[in-house]
Amino acid sequence: MKYIILMIISLLASPLYAQKITVDESKSVISFNFIDDDVEGNFEDFVFSGNIDLGDLHNSTLSGSVVTKTIDTHNWLRSRHLRSRKYFNARDFPK
């Protein structure tokens, strides 16, 4: 019973309005890992935004994009190959 009361108090204490999500891109990273090929990498440039509506989650939004030419796998040949038309086609699809 006391857990239910604690949950109700927690919910009432939290704001029930939309909150904008902010991301400090200088301190954030989008990384990936292909386990089968033992390849790790990241995207140097990206944009992210979001709005969370705790009162109605259906009204919440998250949006993001990466600049495809900034892919870095720590191997310039592989990174260049991933930017090619076969994979990301960074020339025609910059984001």
mmCIF file of C-alpha atoms in Angstrom:
data_model
loop_
_atom_site.group_PDB
_atom_site.id
_atom_site.type_symbol
_atom_site.label_atom_id
_atom_site.label_comp_id
_atom_site.label_asym_id
_atom_site.label_seq_id
_atom_site.Cartn_x
_atom_site.Cartn_y
_atom_site.Cartn_z
ATOM 1 C CA MET A 1 0.000 0.000 0.000
ATOM 2 C CA LYS A 2 2.773 2.440 0.850
ATOM 3 C CA TYR A 3 4.364 1.762 -2.558
ATOM 4 C CA ILE A 4 1.140 2.757 -4.301
ATOM 5 C CA ILE A 5 0.955 5.970 -2.299
ATOM 6 C CA LEU A 6 4.613 6.669 -3.107
ATOM 7 C CA MET A 7 3.946 6.126 -6.826
ATOM 8 C CA ILE A 8 0.952 8.470 -6.769
ATOM 9 C CA ILE A 9 2.949 11.167 -4.991
ATOM 10 C CA SER A 10 5.789 10.742 -7.496
ATOM 11 C CA LEU A 11 3.422 11.096 -10.433
ATOM 12 C CA LEU A 12 1.766 14.160 -8.965
ATOM 13 C CA ALA A 13 5.117 15.754 -8.227
ATOM 14 C CA SER A 14 6.368 15.308 -11.794
ATOM 15 C CA PRO A 15 5.439 17.978 -14.318
ATOM 16 C CA LEU A 16 2.588 16.969 -16.621
ATOM 17 C CA TYR A 17 3.399 19.326 -19.462
ATOM 18 C CA ALA A 18 5.563 19.071 -22.553
ATOM 19 C CA GLN A 19 9.284 19.265 -21.968
ATOM 20 C CA LYS A 20 11.817 20.044 -24.660
ATOM 21 C CA ILE A 21 14.766 17.676 -24.798
ATOM 22 C CA THR A 22 18.100 19.363 -25.353
ATOM 23 C CA VAL A 23 21.290 17.589 -26.346
ATOM 24 C CA ASP A 24 24.746 19.119 -26.100
ATOM 25 C CA GLU A 25 26.192 17.852 -29.385
ATOM 26 C CA SER A 26 29.741 18.747 -28.327
ATOM 27 C CA LYS A 27 29.459 16.207 -25.487
ATOM 28 C CA SER A 28 27.362 13.605 -27.324
ATOM 29 C CA VAL A 29 28.161 10.958 -29.889
ATOM 30 C CA ILE A 30 26.282 8.663 -32.237
ATOM 31 C CA SER A 31 28.249 5.455 -32.481
ATOM 32 C CA PHE A 32 27.724 2.025 -34.002
ATOM 33 C CA ASN A 33 29.252 -1.416 -33.719
ATOM 34 C CA PHE A 34 29.094 -4.258 -36.251
ATOM 35 C CA ILE A 35 29.831 -7.230 -34.023
ATOM 36 C CA ASP A 36 30.262 -9.793 -36.831
ATOM 37 C CA ASP A 37 32.965 -7.708 -38.540
ATOM 38 C CA ASP A 38 34.474 -6.215 -35.357
ATOM 39 C CA VAL A 39 33.927 -2.698 -36.736
ATOM 40 C CA GLU A 40 33.223 0.340 -34.583
ATOM 41 C CA GLY A 41 32.628 3.885 -35.688
ATOM 42 C CA ASN A 42 30.711 7.077 -35.194
ATOM 43 C CA PHE A 43 29.172 10.052 -36.935
ATOM 44 C CA GLU A 44 30.952 13.331 -36.233
ATOM 45 C CA ASP A 45 28.024 15.646 -37.034
ATOM 46 C CA PHE A 46 24.373 15.181 -36.119
ATOM 47 C CA VAL A 47 21.237 17.019 -35.018
ATOM 48 C CA PHE A 48 18.692 15.821 -32.454
ATOM 49 C CA SER A 49 15.545 17.358 -31.034
ATOM 50 C CA GLY A 50 12.641 16.105 -29.013
ATOM 51 C CA ASN A 51 9.559 16.997 -27.053
ATOM 52 C CA ILE A 52 8.186 14.749 -24.314
ATOM 53 C CA ASP A 53 4.601 15.250 -23.172
ATOM 54 C CA LEU A 54 4.262 13.235 -19.973
ATOM 55 C CA GLY A 55 0.525 13.913 -19.873
ATOM 56 C CA ASP A 56 -0.031 12.404 -23.335
ATOM 57 C CA LEU A 57 2.869 10.388 -24.745
ATOM 58 C CA HIS A 58 1.166 10.210 -28.157
ATOM 59 C CA ASN A 59 1.988 13.907 -28.533
ATOM 60 C CA SER A 60 5.694 13.288 -27.858
ATOM 61 C CA THR A 61 8.198 13.589 -30.698
ATOM 62 C CA LEU A 62 11.821 12.636 -31.274
ATOM 63 C CA SER A 63 13.721 13.649 -34.390
ATOM 64 C CA GLY A 64 17.311 13.271 -35.466
ATOM 65 C CA SER A 65 19.614 13.136 -38.449
ATOM 66 C CA VAL A 66 23.285 12.526 -39.138
ATOM 67 C CA VAL A 67 25.533 14.095 -41.754
ATOM 68 C CA THR A 68 26.476 10.966 -43.695
ATOM 69 C CA LYS A 69 29.821 12.273 -44.947
ATOM 70 C CA THR A 70 31.046 12.486 -41.327
ATOM 71 C CA ILE A 71 31.066 8.714 -40.787
ATOM 72 C CA ASP A 72 34.346 7.599 -39.216
ATOM 73 C CA THR A 73 35.306 3.941 -38.736
ATOM 74 C CA HIS A 74 38.949 4.733 -37.920
ATOM 75 C CA ASN A 75 39.890 3.268 -41.307
ATOM 76 C CA TRP A 76 39.759 5.822 -44.124
ATOM 77 C CA LEU A 77 39.254 3.220 -46.874
ATOM 78 C CA ARG A 78 36.310 1.619 -45.099
ATOM 79 C CA SER A 79 34.807 5.025 -44.207
ATOM 80 C CA ARG A 80 35.115 6.146 -47.839
ATOM 81 C CA HIS A 81 33.513 2.891 -48.983
ATOM 82 C CA LEU A 82 30.566 3.388 -46.598
ATOM 83 C CA ARG A 83 30.045 6.924 -47.975
ATOM 84 C CA SER A 84 29.821 5.493 -51.523
ATOM 85 C CA ARG A 85 26.612 4.858 -53.475
ATOM 86 C CA LYS A 86 26.538 1.231 -52.365
ATOM 87 C CA TYR A 87 25.814 2.153 -48.733
ATOM 88 C CA PHE A 88 25.035 5.687 -47.528
ATOM 89 C CA ASN A 89 25.401 7.524 -50.866
ATOM 90 C CA ALA A 90 26.590 10.617 -48.995
ATOM 91 C CA ARG A 91 26.763 12.718 -52.163
ATOM 92 C CA ASP A 92 23.041 12.363 -52.970
ATOM 93 C CA PHE A 93 21.830 11.939 -49.371
ATOM 94 C CA PRO A 94 23.878 14.262 -47.160
ATOM 95 C CA LYS A 95 21.534 13.763 -44.162
#
